[in-house]
mmCIF file of C-alpha atoms in Angstrom:
data_model
loop_
_atom_site.group_PDB
_atom_site.id
_atom_site.type_symbol
_atom_site.label_atom_id
_atom_site.label_comp_id
_atom_site.label_asym_id
_atom_site.label_seq_id
_atom_site.Cartn_x
_atom_site.Cartn_y
_atom_site.Cartn_z
ATOM 1 C CA MET A 1 17.860 28.878 46.284
ATOM 2 C CA ARG A 2 19.264 31.323 48.783
ATOM 3 C CA SER A 3 17.510 34.430 50.006
ATOM 4 C CA THR A 4 19.015 37.919 50.015
ATOM 5 C CA LEU A 5 18.816 37.776 53.800
ATOM 6 C CA ASN A 6 21.114 34.731 53.843
ATOM 7 C CA VAL A 7 23.550 36.433 51.488
ATOM 8 C CA ASP A 8 23.610 39.496 53.743
ATOM 9 C CA GLU A 9 24.135 37.330 56.819
ATOM 10 C CA SER A 10 26.939 35.345 55.220
ATOM 11 C CA LEU A 11 28.617 38.572 54.062
ATOM 12 C CA LYS A 12 28.518 39.984 57.580
ATOM 13 C CA SER A 13 29.675 36.783 59.266
ATOM 14 C CA GLY A 14 32.435 36.114 56.724
ATOM 15 C CA HIS A 15 31.090 32.583 56.174
ATOM 16 C CA TYR A 16 31.152 31.070 52.722
ATOM 17 C CA SER A 17 28.212 29.023 51.533
ATOM 18 C CA ASP A 18 28.080 27.345 48.137
ATOM 19 C CA PRO A 19 26.790 23.881 49.067
ATOM 20 C CA PRO A 20 27.825 21.929 45.923
ATOM 21 C CA LEU A 21 31.323 23.401 46.018
ATOM 22 C CA LEU A 22 31.625 22.758 49.753
ATOM 23 C CA VAL A 23 30.597 19.127 49.255
ATOM 24 C CA LEU A 24 33.145 18.679 46.461
ATOM 25 C CA ALA A 25 35.849 20.296 48.590
ATOM 26 C CA SER A 26 34.982 18.080 51.531
ATOM 27 C CA LEU A 27 35.101 14.916 49.418
ATOM 28 C CA ALA A 28 38.459 15.958 47.940
ATOM 29 C CA ALA A 29 40.004 14.760 51.206
ATOM 30 C CA GLY A 30 38.454 11.302 50.807
ATOM 31 C CA PRO A 31 35.080 9.525 50.860
ATOM 32 C CA LYS A 32 32.622 10.682 53.525
ATOM 33 C CA HIS A 33 29.009 10.134 54.528
ATOM 34 C CA GLY A 34 26.574 12.982 55.157
ATOM 35 C CA HIS A 35 27.277 13.605 58.835
ATOM 36 C CA ALA A 36 31.058 13.588 58.318
ATOM 37 C CA MET A 37 30.640 16.051 55.436
ATOM 38 C CA LEU A 38 28.645 18.443 57.635
ATOM 39 C CA ASP A 39 31.341 18.343 60.339
ATOM 40 C CA ASP A 40 34.155 18.728 57.822
ATOM 41 C CA ILE A 41 32.479 21.651 56.044
ATOM 42 C CA GLU A 42 31.829 23.381 59.358
ATOM 43 C CA GLN A 43 35.485 22.964 60.301
ATOM 44 C CA MET A 44 36.631 24.130 56.852
ATOM 45 C CA CYS A 45 34.642 27.360 56.559
ATOM 46 C CA GLY A 46 32.484 27.864 59.634
ATOM 47 C CA THR A 47 29.225 27.065 57.834
ATOM 48 C CA ARG A 48 27.028 24.260 59.151
ATOM 49 C CA LEU A 49 24.835 23.260 56.217
ATOM 50 C CA GLY A 50 21.323 22.054 56.942
ATOM 51 C CA PRO A 51 20.675 18.370 56.170
ATOM 52 C CA GLY A 52 18.193 19.297 53.430
ATOM 53 C CA THR A 53 20.681 21.652 51.800
ATOM 54 C CA LEU A 54 23.401 19.006 51.981
ATOM 55 C CA TYR A 55 21.270 16.330 50.360
ATOM 56 C CA GLY A 56 20.007 18.797 47.732
ATOM 57 C CA ALA A 57 23.640 19.333 46.755
ATOM 58 C CA ILE A 58 24.445 15.602 46.916
ATOM 59 C CA THR A 59 21.446 14.784 44.700
ATOM 60 C CA ARG A 60 22.467 17.347 42.094
ATOM 61 C CA LEU A 61 26.164 16.430 42.145
ATOM 62 C CA GLU A 62 25.388 12.741 41.787
ATOM 63 C CA GLN A 63 23.062 13.422 38.834
ATOM 64 C CA GLN A 64 25.812 15.457 37.222
ATOM 65 C CA GLY A 65 28.280 12.615 37.735
ATOM 66 C CA LEU A 66 30.585 14.728 39.894
ATOM 67 C CA ILE A 67 30.301 12.420 42.908
ATOM 68 C CA GLU A 68 29.363 8.761 43.285
ATOM 69 C CA ALA A 69 27.922 6.675 46.074
ATOM 70 C CA LEU A 70 29.883 3.862 47.667
ATOM 71 C CA PRO A 71 28.255 0.771 49.217
ATOM 72 C CA PRO A 72 26.317 1.704 52.364
ATOM 73 C CA GLU A 73 27.774 1.199 55.825
ATOM 74 C CA GLU A 74 24.686 0.253 57.847
ATOM 75 C CA ARG A 75 22.311 3.129 57.089
ATOM 76 C CA ARG A 76 25.030 5.615 56.187
ATOM 77 C CA ARG A 77 26.244 5.857 52.621
ATOM 78 C CA PRO A 78 29.637 7.362 51.843
ATOM 79 C CA TYR A 79 30.283 9.355 48.686
ATOM 80 C CA ARG A 80 33.452 10.048 46.773
ATOM 81 C CA LEU A 81 34.564 12.406 44.033
ATOM 82 C CA THR A 82 34.591 11.144 40.472
ATOM 83 C CA GLN A 83 37.278 12.194 38.016
ATOM 84 C CA ALA A 84 34.828 14.708 36.538
ATOM 85 C CA GLY A 85 34.159 16.031 40.049
ATOM 86 C CA ARG A 86 37.862 16.451 40.704
ATOM 87 C CA SER A 87 38.267 18.376 37.426
ATOM 88 C CA ALA A 88 35.242 20.571 38.185
ATOM 89 C CA LEU A 89 36.592 21.322 41.664
ATOM 90 C CA SER A 90 40.053 22.160 40.306
ATOM 91 C CA ALA A 91 38.574 24.538 37.737
ATOM 92 C CA LYS A 92 36.431 26.240 40.370
ATOM 93 C CA MET A 93 39.365 26.527 42.763
ATOM 94 C CA ALA A 94 41.504 28.138 40.060
ATOM 95 C CA THR A 95 38.783 30.747 39.506
ATOM 96 C CA LEU A 96 38.428 31.355 43.238
ATOM 97 C CA GLN A 97 42.201 31.620 43.576
ATOM 98 C CA ARG A 98 42.269 34.413 40.976
ATOM 99 C CA PHE A 99 39.317 36.069 42.686
ATOM 100 C CA VAL A 100 40.992 35.926 46.116
ATOM 101 C CA THR A 101 44.307 37.204 44.779
ATOM 102 C CA ILE A 102 42.710 40.196 43.064
ATOM 103 C CA GLY A 103 40.342 40.882 45.981
ATOM 104 C CA ALA A 104 43.161 40.756 48.531
ATOM 105 C CA LYS A 105 45.294 43.056 46.400
ATOM 106 C CA ARG A 106 42.471 45.578 46.165
ATOM 107 C CA LEU A 107 41.965 45.464 49.916
ATOM 108 C CA ALA A 108 45.737 45.656 50.436
ATOM 109 C CA ILE A 109 45.701 42.418 52.424
ATOM 110 C CA PRO A 110 49.186 40.870 52.370
ATOM 111 C CA MET B 1 16.178 14.488 66.449
ATOM 112 C CA ASN B 2 13.995 11.562 67.446
ATOM 113 C CA ARG B 3 13.364 8.705 65.019
ATOM 114 C CA SER B 4 9.642 9.382 64.611
ATOM 115 C CA LEU B 5 10.132 13.035 63.620
ATOM 116 C CA ALA B 6 12.970 12.103 61.241
ATOM 117 C CA ALA B 7 10.777 9.483 59.569
ATOM 118 C CA ARG B 8 7.936 11.986 59.169
ATOM 119 C CA LEU B 9 10.252 14.560 57.635
ATOM 120 C CA VAL B 10 11.587 12.021 55.126
ATOM 121 C CA LEU B 11 7.986 11.379 54.052
ATOM 122 C CA LEU B 12 7.829 14.984 52.805
ATOM 123 C CA PHE B 13 10.189 14.054 49.969
ATOM 124 C CA PRO B 14 8.938 12.477 46.730
ATOM 125 C CA PRO B 15 8.843 8.645 46.617
ATOM 126 C CA ARG B 16 11.554 8.279 43.974
ATOM 127 C CA TRP B 17 13.923 10.455 46.006
ATOM 128 C CA ARG B 18 13.068 8.516 49.186
ATOM 129 C CA GLU B 19 13.863 5.221 47.491
ATOM 130 C CA ARG B 20 17.350 6.433 46.690
ATOM 131 C CA TYR B 21 18.251 8.675 49.647
ATOM 132 C CA GLY B 22 15.573 7.998 52.279
ATOM 133 C CA ASP B 23 17.508 5.653 54.607
ATOM 134 C CA GLU B 24 20.735 7.605 54.728
ATOM 135 C CA PHE B 25 18.883 10.921 55.012
ATOM 136 C CA GLU B 26 16.785 9.632 57.913
ATOM 137 C CA ASP B 27 19.963 8.439 59.612
ATOM 138 C CA LEU B 28 21.499 11.886 59.168
ATOM 139 C CA LEU B 29 18.385 13.609 60.555
ATOM 140 C CA GLU B 30 18.508 11.400 63.631
ATOM 141 C CA ARG B 31 22.047 12.621 64.293
ATOM 142 C CA GLU B 32 21.124 16.289 63.827
ATOM 143 C CA GLY B 33 19.302 18.544 66.279
ATOM 144 C CA ALA B 34 15.610 19.329 65.804
ATOM 145 C CA ASP B 35 15.927 23.132 65.891
ATOM 146 C CA VAL B 36 13.678 25.392 63.838
ATOM 147 C CA GLY B 37 16.431 26.166 61.312
ATOM 148 C CA THR B 38 16.950 22.470 60.564
ATOM 149 C CA LEU B 39 13.208 21.866 60.202
ATOM 150 C CA ILE B 40 12.830 24.796 57.794
ATOM 151 C CA ASP B 41 15.854 23.611 55.828
ATOM 152 C CA VAL B 42 14.426 20.099 55.457
ATOM 153 C CA ILE B 43 10.936 21.326 54.542
ATOM 154 C CA ARG B 44 12.377 23.709 51.942
ATOM 155 C CA ALA B 45 14.541 20.925 50.453
ATOM 156 C CA ALA B 46 11.539 18.579 50.348
ATOM 157 C CA GLY B 47 9.471 21.217 48.550
ATOM 158 C CA TRP B 48 12.248 21.696 46.014
ATOM 159 C CA GLN B 49 12.587 17.951 45.397
ATOM 160 C CA ARG B 50 8.796 17.671 45.040
ATOM 161 C CA ALA B 51 8.855 20.439 42.438
ATOM 162 C CA LEU B 52 11.689 18.724 40.539
ATOM 163 C CA SER B 53 9.900 15.410 40.754
ATOM 164 C CA PHE B 54 6.641 16.912 39.480
ATOM 165 C CA TRP B 55 8.381 18.211 36.377
ATOM 166 C CA SER B 56 10.488 15.106 35.749
ATOM 167 C CA ASN B 57 9.746 12.503 33.084
ATOM 168 C CA GLY B 58 8.456 9.085 34.045
ATOM 169 C CA ASP B 59 11.613 7.392 32.746
ATOM 170 C CA GLY B 60 13.375 7.454 36.085
ATOM 171 C CA ASN B 61 15.690 10.300 35.149
ATOM 172 C CA MET B 62 15.231 13.422 37.160
ATOM 173 C CA GLN B 63 14.823 16.218 34.654
ATOM 174 C CA THR B 64 14.451 19.754 35.884
ATOM 175 C CA TYR B 65 11.423 21.770 34.789
ATOM 176 C CA PRO B 66 13.274 24.557 32.973
ATOM 177 C CA ALA B 67 15.468 22.146 30.992
ATOM 178 C CA SER B 68 12.486 20.098 29.864
ATOM 179 C CA VAL B 69 10.235 23.008 28.914
ATOM 180 C CA MET B 70 13.041 25.015 27.355
ATOM 181 C CA SER B 71 14.147 22.125 25.176
ATOM 182 C CA LEU B 72 10.581 21.596 24.013
ATOM 183 C CA ALA B 73 10.055 25.331 23.478
ATOM 184 C CA ARG B 74 12.837 25.270 20.864
ATOM 185 C CA LYS B 75 10.736 23.073 18.570
ATOM 186 C CA PRO B 76 9.249 25.046 15.649
ATOM 187 C CA SER B 77 5.733 23.843 16.462
ATOM 188 C CA ALA B 78 6.196 25.272 19.981
ATOM 189 C CA PHE B 79 7.592 28.714 19.253
ATOM 190 C CA LEU B 80 5.906 29.457 15.895
ATOM 191 C CA PRO B 81 2.403 29.993 17.357
ATOM 192 C CA ILE B 82 3.864 32.285 20.027
ATOM 193 C CA ALA B 83 5.805 34.218 17.385
ATOM 194 C CA MET B 84 2.652 34.472 15.243
ATOM 195 C CA SER B 85 0.673 35.796 18.227
ATOM 196 C CA LEU B 86 3.361 38.414 18.818
ATOM 197 C CA CYS B 87 3.217 39.416 15.135
ATOM 198 C CA ALA B 88 -0.588 39.621 15.331
ATOM 199 C CA LEU B 89 -0.235 41.777 18.432
ATOM 200 C CA ALA B 90 2.270 43.995 16.595
ATOM 201 C CA VAL B 91 -0.218 44.414 13.719
ATOM 202 C CA ILE B 92 -2.857 45.608 16.187
ATOM 203 C CA GLY B 93 -0.282 47.937 17.767
ATOM 204 C CA ILE B 94 0.549 49.483 14.389
ATOM 205 C CA VAL B 95 -3.147 49.923 13.560
ATOM 206 C CA ALA B 96 -3.823 51.478 16.964
ATOM 207 C CA LEU B 97 -0.853 53.858 16.636
ATOM 208 C CA ASN B 98 -1.962 54.996 13.173
ATOM 209 C CA GLY B 99 -5.531 55.542 14.292
ATOM 210 C CA ILE B 100 -8.374 53.112 13.752
ATOM 211 C CA GLN B 101 -10.104 53.717 10.434
ATOM 212 C CA ARG B 102 -13.342 51.921 9.654
ATOM 213 C CA GLU B 103 -13.385 50.697 6.066
ATOM 214 C CA PRO B 104 -16.075 48.825 4.138
ATOM 215 C CA ASP B 105 -13.472 46.199 3.355
ATOM 216 C CA GLU B 106 -11.628 44.935 6.429
ATOM 217 C CA GLY B 107 -8.267 46.164 5.086
ATOM 218 C CA ALA B 108 -4.833 44.577 4.767
ATOM 219 C CA ALA B 109 -4.015 44.725 8.484
ATOM 220 C CA ALA B 110 -7.154 42.805 9.377
ATOM 221 C CA HIS B 111 -6.393 40.126 6.779
ATOM 222 C CA ILE B 112 -2.820 39.744 8.036
ATOM 223 C CA TRP B 113 -4.083 39.476 11.621
ATOM 224 C CA GLN B 114 -6.652 36.859 10.631
ATOM 225 C CA MET B 115 -4.057 34.805 8.744
ATOM 226 C CA LEU B 116 -1.666 34.932 11.668
ATOM 227 C CA MET B 117 -4.350 33.835 14.111
ATOM 228 C CA ALA B 118 -5.950 31.164 11.912
ATOM 229 C CA GLY B 119 -2.550 29.881 10.816
ATOM 230 C CA GLN B 120 -1.677 29.029 14.405
ATOM 231 C CA LEU B 121 -4.523 26.601 14.874
ATOM 232 C CA PRO B 122 -3.155 23.719 12.755
ATOM 233 C CA ILE B 123 0.294 24.190 14.333
ATOM 234 C CA LEU B 124 -1.228 24.201 17.830
ATOM 235 C CA THR B 125 -3.170 21.040 17.016
ATOM 236 C CA PHE B 126 -0.063 19.350 15.600
ATOM 237 C CA PHE B 127 1.951 20.337 18.688
ATOM 238 C CA ALA B 128 -0.709 19.045 21.077
ATOM 239 C CA PHE B 129 -1.062 15.706 19.258
ATOM 240 C CA LYS B 130 2.672 15.158 18.969
ATOM 241 C CA TRP B 131 3.937 16.280 22.366
ATOM 242 C CA LEU B 132 1.153 15.710 24.895
ATOM 243 C CA ALA B 133 1.658 11.963 24.609
ATOM 244 C CA ARG B 134 5.462 12.156 24.828
ATOM 245 C CA ASP B 135 6.035 14.747 27.566
ATOM 246 C CA ARG B 136 2.697 15.764 28.987
ATOM 247 C CA LYS B 137 3.880 18.198 31.653
ATOM 248 C CA ALA B 138 6.309 20.101 29.482
ATOM 249 C CA ALA B 139 3.830 20.124 26.598
ATOM 250 C CA LEU B 140 1.094 21.514 28.865
ATOM 251 C CA SER B 141 3.420 24.318 29.955
ATOM 252 C CA VAL B 142 4.237 25.251 26.363
ATOM 253 C CA LEU B 143 0.568 24.957 25.358
ATOM 254 C CA ALA B 144 -0.329 27.310 28.206
ATOM 255 C CA LEU B 145 2.188 29.837 26.868
ATOM 256 C CA GLN B 146 0.806 29.445 23.348
ATOM 257 C CA LEU B 147 -2.765 29.969 24.570
ATOM 258 C CA ILE B 148 -1.747 33.012 26.613
ATOM 259 C CA GLY B 149 -0.155 34.432 23.459
ATOM 260 C CA PHE B 150 -3.278 33.613 21.437
ATOM 261 C CA GLY B 151 -5.478 35.281 24.059
ATOM 262 C CA ALA B 152 -3.194 38.319 24.248
ATOM 263 C CA ALA B 153 -3.486 38.807 20.481
ATOM 264 C CA LEU B 154 -7.257 38.295 20.588
ATOM 265 C CA LEU B 155 -8.057 40.505 23.572
ATOM 266 C CA PRO B 156 -7.250 43.950 22.035
ATOM 267 C CA VAL B 157 -9.514 43.199 19.055
ATOM 268 C CA TRP B 158 -12.379 42.606 21.450
ATOM 269 C CA LEU B 159 -11.470 45.524 23.733
ATOM 270 C CA LEU B 160 -10.981 48.022 20.875
ATOM 271 C CA ASN B 161 -13.992 46.626 19.009
ATOM 272 C CA LEU B 162 -11.924 46.302 15.805
#
């Protein structure tokens, strides 16, 4: 659940925030635990997700079978993409690619 | 964030969620700052997980509230009483639009309304017996909708003194 205020803020700042997609994109580079995902996502798109938001997305993605947990390393538990997660991410990326291409053309961005 | 605060924040989440994610989440909180934004984010996430947990079945599978209620609402014994209440309400609407005429006999509209209302009761009873035991929370939600519909069809009769 995101408020209109957050949408407005993210539009103004140019940040992109779709937690499940960001988690999938982060895990596409290899297995990561929560803290590494937060750092990676921040580096990728400038958005630092809150820990609650991150684990909300992880919970949902794991229930949907898009990611899976690996054995814990001390108290940290890494996650990795499943095959279904990779397919879902590819499909979403293809849609976003079309969206970006059309949007950039309309804004005359080379 | 200090360990004590992290542990307290984890306690806001439902037990089943804590069993699965509690340790790793607490570890993550300890690595994150304790600013207001983080606290609000965690409290909001805990509230959301509590809501999901409240509406989940007891079989260990997290099932979201809308999915559970919506799947149950598709059963004939769930939607028929609501549809009958809407029909009964439509009958009252038609009578009200055409002007209320007092007749010695109650008239066709009154009989149709009575059949629609009385006909719901066995279906409501069947629904309650069948589903309250299997999925109490979802069944209670659907029953609440059915009773609201029943009340909505009953109220104009009382208000208009039909």
